[in-house]
């Protein structure tokens, strides 16, 4: 029997260093950060060019809203699928995350090759389903790594930078690339998917242990491994029926649904309004979107700050009241500079209202129910993506932008009454379920 071949010490050291890097918290955070950036950039790149793709295929303008609705349907069904598979011990987080990015790659290829309505709808559905690789699996990975670590807030804030960057870059880049070549936006998206795939491949399987025991993002655990029994035990979830007893959670979810309905209902009709009112094409529409997105980013930062300082109820009031006013103001016909100012106010107030949803969710339930509550948040937001664009597009096409904004302002005004049922403190411990 031949003697075993021993690996040289130098190669062993290199292998150990690589393993330490790819199982570190730093690499995990970088992987999820890039995954968020990829997901949001690809999603937002499509927004200003969808109306032109629809028209090139000689489809009705209502398909613009229907495609966003189908995205929401994919997000809901994908959340249920990935959530169920993640609760079992048959598939690791890494394997599911790889499946999700492959689905996103397939969606991008379908978009590029689409020559019929069903191909566009299938592409949008796959795109929605694949987003759960980020918003369910990716954030679950970060939460697991920092479950007993004071660095979770810092890690989450870094990851969410990918959302802001994607929102800022996507619309203007999509408009510009589409003007250069109609396939160019999808080639760029394909490149993002390829890099994202490599990050996920290199990531050490989360079920084998990733990261370190310290509080800083850069620390690592070294050799960590969990037995299959331990993995199964960790994946056992609290009983779903108990979620019904957490009243604050359902109020927050209701507010989340209202915001999702309005925000996502505006997305398919704003490009149509830019084209209708000002004669803008895809590149101009993409640049004009910055009037909504940039203030939204700053509004989100302000909303998070206010949540820590003022508590749950006061922060939601500070977000919902100006958002209701901003939506009604946006309904007023105006010239382009005035409309930009209207969009800036709307973006700022929407950011203040939407971002506090994230910390409010875990503060509405006991700690062991936090992941289930986040799954519900994702599904509720997806339902808004499902309903909002269809309703918004129908109202816009039949009655115009003004009446769409009046309707949305009315929905938010009625929904804001629910804010009064919220507690005005950041809930902790046993008080979370009140």
XYZ file of C-alpha atoms in Angstrom:
434
model
C 0.000 0.000 0.000
C 1.543 3.322 -1.012
C 2.376 5.798 1.722
C 0.003 8.757 2.078
C 1.100 11.959 0.411
C 1.638 14.670 2.999
C 0.707 18.248 2.086
C 3.664 20.623 2.447
C 3.485 22.884 5.489
C 3.413 26.003 3.283
C 0.334 24.716 1.394
C -1.346 23.716 4.645
C -0.831 27.239 5.969
C -2.289 28.802 2.814
C -5.283 26.471 2.958
C -5.829 27.337 6.618
C -5.686 31.075 5.888
C -8.164 30.756 3.010
C -10.510 28.694 5.160
C -10.288 31.279 7.932
C -11.063 34.107 5.505
C -14.064 32.438 3.886
C -15.598 31.399 7.211
C -15.029 34.778 8.849
C -17.800 37.151 9.760
C -16.191 39.761 7.539
C -16.605 37.589 4.445
C -20.157 36.604 5.408
C -21.149 40.258 5.789
C -19.426 41.122 2.496
C -21.279 38.265 0.771
C -24.698 39.371 2.005
C -23.857 43.031 1.296
C -23.068 42.209 -2.326
C -26.148 39.976 -2.531
C -28.358 42.883 -1.404
C -26.624 45.208 -3.861
C -27.126 42.717 -6.710
C -30.791 42.057 -5.896
C -31.805 45.712 -5.534
C -29.710 46.938 -8.481
C -31.200 44.346 -10.844
C -34.700 45.054 -9.526
C -34.358 48.824 -9.923
C -32.521 48.718 -13.271
C -35.680 47.204 -14.755
C -38.059 49.919 -13.475
C -37.382 52.731 -16.004
C -37.093 50.402 -19.004
C -40.056 48.058 -18.457
C -42.566 50.429 -20.142
C -40.412 50.474 -23.284
C -39.908 46.689 -23.284
C -43.676 46.267 -22.993
C -44.303 48.654 -25.885
C -41.607 47.028 -28.055
C -43.528 43.757 -27.685
C -46.786 45.558 -28.651
C -48.318 44.807 -25.251
C -50.771 46.999 -23.362
C -49.295 49.529 -20.917
C -51.121 47.731 -18.089
C -48.491 44.970 -18.342
C -46.070 47.372 -16.628
C -48.044 47.026 -13.417
C -48.857 43.350 -13.953
C -45.145 42.507 -14.111
C -44.568 44.065 -10.700
C -47.575 42.142 -9.399
C -46.052 38.901 -10.684
C -42.772 39.850 -8.970
C -44.713 40.077 -5.696
C -46.318 36.686 -6.323
C -42.889 35.161 -6.848
C -41.656 36.799 -3.670
C -44.556 35.358 -1.618
C -44.302 31.817 -2.995
C -40.504 31.918 -2.844
C -40.625 33.008 0.784
C -42.859 30.049 1.645
C -40.642 27.634 -0.313
C -37.270 28.813 0.971
C -38.655 29.263 4.485
C -39.941 25.685 4.547
C -36.730 24.235 3.115
C -34.659 26.228 5.594
C -36.737 24.864 8.498
C -35.798 21.311 7.487
C -32.308 19.867 7.867
C -32.185 18.613 4.279
C -30.671 21.744 2.748
C -28.074 24.127 4.119
C -28.373 27.907 3.971
C -25.519 28.002 1.469
C -27.193 25.500 -0.857
C -30.446 27.468 -0.791
C -28.615 30.751 -1.376
C -26.907 29.205 -4.419
C -30.273 28.018 -5.768
C -31.615 31.555 -5.358
C -28.781 33.215 -7.288
C -29.103 30.634 -10.089
C -32.801 31.513 -10.305
C -31.865 35.198 -10.570
C -29.433 34.365 -13.369
C -32.196 32.503 -15.188
C -34.550 35.448 -14.753
C -31.958 37.831 -16.205
C -31.425 35.585 -19.236
C -35.178 35.361 -19.801
C -35.514 39.155 -19.656
C -32.754 39.557 -22.247
C -34.302 36.994 -24.612
C -37.967 37.855 -23.997
C -40.065 38.065 -27.155
C -43.461 37.360 -25.621
C -45.575 38.223 -22.593
C -45.168 34.822 -20.912
C -41.355 35.100 -20.989
C -41.514 38.522 -19.337
C -43.899 37.207 -16.675
C -41.795 34.112 -15.969
C -38.659 36.271 -15.703
C -40.318 38.638 -13.228
C -41.702 35.692 -11.199
C -38.258 34.068 -10.927
C -36.763 37.429 -9.971
C -39.244 37.787 -7.126
C -38.695 34.225 -5.890
C -34.904 34.599 -5.991
C -34.998 37.751 -3.827
C -35.616 35.499 -0.823
C -32.013 34.374 -1.126
C -31.224 37.834 0.255
C -34.140 38.998 2.390
C -34.887 35.680 4.093
C -31.732 33.559 3.840
C -29.066 36.283 3.777
C -30.450 38.256 6.702
C -31.051 35.000 8.599
C -27.361 34.215 8.164
C -26.333 37.575 9.610
C -28.805 37.238 12.489
C -27.470 33.752 13.265
C -23.841 34.882 13.230
C -24.514 37.801 15.569
C -27.213 36.184 17.715
C -25.079 36.519 20.870
C -22.945 39.361 19.610
C -23.149 43.103 20.197
C -21.948 43.728 16.624
C -25.262 42.796 14.951
C -26.398 46.395 14.505
C -23.137 47.374 12.858
C -23.270 44.332 10.553
C -26.891 44.956 9.553
C -26.208 48.628 8.823
C -23.343 47.642 6.517
C -25.506 45.077 4.728
C -28.328 47.586 4.213
C -25.909 49.971 2.492
C -26.324 47.628 -0.470
C -30.017 48.525 -0.597
C -29.321 52.262 -0.773
C -26.538 51.810 -3.320
C -28.754 49.641 -5.525
C -31.625 52.127 -5.369
C -29.304 54.999 -6.277
C -27.437 53.256 -9.100
C -30.135 51.066 -10.681
C -32.660 53.453 -12.289
C -30.231 55.903 -13.964
C -27.903 53.084 -15.021
C -30.797 51.114 -16.472
C -32.008 54.082 -18.490
C -28.517 54.882 -19.797
C -27.614 51.299 -20.732
C -30.948 50.721 -22.464
C -30.333 53.795 -24.627
C -26.880 52.465 -25.572
C -28.183 48.994 -26.404
C -31.382 47.203 -25.444
C -29.433 44.158 -24.251
C -26.795 46.144 -22.318
C -28.742 46.378 -18.997
C -29.105 42.596 -18.896
C -25.432 41.991 -19.709
C -24.560 44.210 -16.739
C -27.039 42.328 -14.552
C -25.511 39.037 -15.684
C -22.066 40.244 -14.619
C -23.428 41.134 -11.166
C -25.015 37.689 -10.860
C -21.696 36.013 -11.776
C -19.767 37.897 -9.079
C -22.536 37.287 -6.537
C -22.458 33.563 -7.373
C -18.708 33.434 -6.714
C -19.149 35.102 -3.312
C -21.728 32.488 -2.325
C -19.599 29.585 -3.608
C -16.576 30.726 -1.611
C -18.596 31.243 1.570
C -17.997 28.421 4.061
C -21.265 26.563 4.621
C -23.064 28.510 7.394
C -24.305 25.270 8.965
C -20.672 24.348 9.622
C -20.135 27.600 11.481
C -19.127 31.004 10.173
C -17.519 33.865 11.940
C -16.105 34.465 15.322
C -16.921 34.787 18.960
C -15.892 38.395 19.297
C -18.080 41.430 18.741
C -16.179 42.878 15.822
C -17.080 42.046 12.252
C -13.614 40.860 11.386
C -13.264 38.172 14.043
C -13.457 34.463 13.205
C -14.132 31.240 15.062
C -11.465 29.057 13.510
C -12.608 25.460 13.251
C -16.349 25.349 13.953
C -18.630 22.456 13.148
C -22.127 21.471 14.163
C -23.458 17.943 14.246
C -26.560 17.103 12.218
C -28.566 16.729 15.433
C -27.542 20.222 16.556
C -28.492 21.670 13.175
C -31.933 20.040 13.351
C -32.413 21.354 16.879
C -31.510 24.865 15.835
C -33.994 24.741 12.966
C -36.930 23.841 15.173
C -39.256 26.868 15.160
C -41.781 28.139 17.711
C -45.432 27.295 17.102
C -46.950 29.525 14.434
C -50.252 29.806 16.284
C -48.624 31.822 19.065
C -47.909 34.639 16.607
C -51.615 35.476 16.699
C -51.269 36.674 20.306
C -48.740 39.425 19.526
C -50.991 42.418 18.877
C -48.231 44.954 18.302
C -46.748 42.741 15.579
C -49.997 42.716 13.610
C -50.353 46.483 13.844
C -46.811 46.887 12.493
C -47.540 44.366 9.714
C -50.693 46.299 8.781
C -48.698 49.528 8.518
C -46.077 47.650 6.509
C -48.786 46.490 4.082
C -50.098 50.035 3.591
C -46.622 51.424 2.907
C -45.821 48.586 0.506
C -49.088 49.131 -1.379
C -48.341 52.833 -1.886
C -44.586 52.694 -2.519
C -44.772 49.793 -4.968
C -47.936 51.154 -6.574
C -46.044 54.307 -7.575
C -43.124 52.471 -9.218
C -44.804 51.345 -12.477
C -46.777 54.550 -13.049
C -44.112 57.157 -12.309
C -42.148 56.306 -15.513
C -45.428 56.463 -17.458
C -46.207 59.859 -15.940
C -42.714 61.179 -16.747
C -43.210 60.070 -20.347
C -46.775 61.376 -20.548
C -46.332 64.741 -18.806
C -42.791 65.694 -19.827
C -42.022 63.473 -22.855
C -39.081 61.786 -21.112
C -37.375 58.661 -22.481
C -35.715 55.856 -20.485
C -32.445 57.669 -19.652
C -34.211 60.855 -18.500
C -36.675 58.801 -16.457
C -33.833 56.962 -14.737
C -32.107 60.206 -13.779
C -35.374 61.785 -12.636
C -35.923 58.856 -10.270
C -33.056 60.227 -8.172
C -35.447 62.966 -6.969
C -37.367 60.209 -5.163
C -34.547 57.817 -4.228
C -31.876 60.153 -2.781
C -34.242 61.796 -0.240
C -35.584 58.296 0.546
C -32.087 57.208 1.644
C -31.692 60.216 3.945
C -35.239 59.767 5.213
C -34.408 56.176 6.132
C -31.373 57.262 8.147
C -33.495 59.872 9.906
C -36.247 57.329 10.578
C -33.798 54.939 12.235
C -32.402 57.741 14.390
C -35.880 58.881 15.437
C -36.874 55.322 16.336
C -34.035 55.056 18.853
C -34.799 58.488 20.298
C -38.606 58.763 20.214
C -39.921 55.210 20.363
C -42.276 53.259 18.144
C -45.506 55.288 18.043
C -43.909 58.737 17.808
C -41.596 57.649 15.005
C -44.407 56.159 12.927
C -46.454 59.316 13.430
C -43.434 61.354 12.320
C -43.304 59.220 9.171
C -46.953 58.634 8.298
C -48.279 62.171 8.759
C -45.812 63.861 6.361
C -46.088 60.922 3.923
C -49.871 61.394 3.704
C -49.344 65.117 3.063
C -46.601 64.431 0.509
C -48.751 61.990 -1.497
C -51.597 64.503 -1.734
C -49.138 67.256 -2.756
C -47.695 64.957 -5.456
C -51.181 64.787 -7.018
C -51.095 68.510 -7.882
C -50.236 69.073 -11.593
C -47.055 71.131 -11.958
C -44.043 71.845 -14.147
C -40.936 69.643 -13.937
C -38.932 71.632 -11.313
C -41.964 71.769 -9.019
C -42.621 68.062 -9.540
C -39.012 67.300 -8.568
C -39.590 69.177 -5.307
C -42.791 67.183 -4.752
C -40.920 63.919 -5.302
C -38.131 64.970 -2.914
C -40.652 65.579 -0.137
C -42.379 62.278 -0.902
C -39.102 60.322 -0.903
C -37.916 61.853 2.373
C -41.185 61.174 4.199
C -41.500 57.630 2.790
C -38.004 56.823 4.060
C -38.891 58.050 7.558
C -42.033 55.876 7.533
C -40.668 52.669 5.977
C -37.273 52.069 7.609
C -38.533 51.887 11.250
C -40.564 48.816 10.244
C -37.375 46.712 10.503
C -36.541 47.422 14.180
C -40.239 47.468 15.116
C -40.713 43.848 13.989
C -38.346 42.184 16.503
C -39.471 44.606 19.230
C -43.038 43.360 18.751
C -42.366 39.710 19.638
C -40.265 37.637 22.050
C -36.759 36.954 20.749
C -37.444 33.356 19.687
C -40.197 34.553 17.317
C -38.106 37.228 15.561
C -37.223 35.171 12.471
C -40.843 34.108 11.947
C -41.936 37.720 12.318
C -39.412 38.810 9.669
C -40.763 36.128 7.322
C -44.244 37.576 7.783
C -42.855 41.054 7.121
C -41.388 39.849 3.816
C -44.645 38.183 2.771
C -46.734 41.234 3.695
C -44.396 43.535 1.741
C -44.626 41.149 -1.207
C -48.420 41.279 -1.050
C -48.108 45.047 -1.417
C -45.938 44.482 -4.493
C -48.628 42.109 -5.718
C -51.613 44.430 -5.272
C -50.218 47.980 -5.389
C -48.856 48.026 -8.962
C -52.018 46.524 -10.466
C -54.336 48.928 -8.655
C -52.047 51.885 -9.319
C -51.699 51.100 -13.023
C -55.443 50.612 -13.549
C -56.291 53.893 -11.764
C -53.527 55.761 -13.627
C -54.594 54.527 -17.065
C -58.286 55.217 -16.474
C -58.230 58.369 -14.344
C -54.682 59.750 -14.397
C -51.827 60.419 -11.980
C -53.758 62.919 -9.855
C -56.510 60.481 -8.880
C -54.025 57.697 -8.276
C -52.240 59.897 -5.728
C -55.555 60.952 -4.165
C -56.478 57.271 -3.729
C -53.063 56.407 -2.259
C -53.205 59.411 0.066
C -56.594 58.254 1.320
C -55.318 54.714 1.950
C -52.360 56.031 3.963
C -54.512 58.500 5.906
C -56.897 55.755 7.040
C -54.024 53.369 7.782
C -52.226 55.954 9.907
C -54.987 55.676 12.518
C -53.523 52.278 13.435
C -50.350 54.037 14.622
C -52.268 55.160 17.701
C -52.513 51.499 18.792
C -48.733 51.178 19.016
C -46.766 51.543 22.262
C -44.487 54.551 22.455
C -41.443 52.699 23.757
C -38.934 50.270 22.291
C -40.347 47.052 23.726
C -38.108 44.544 25.463
C -38.384 41.200 27.148
C -41.849 39.938 28.082
C -43.469 43.284 27.168
C -42.784 42.642 23.486
C -45.971 40.693 22.956
C -48.262 43.460 24.253
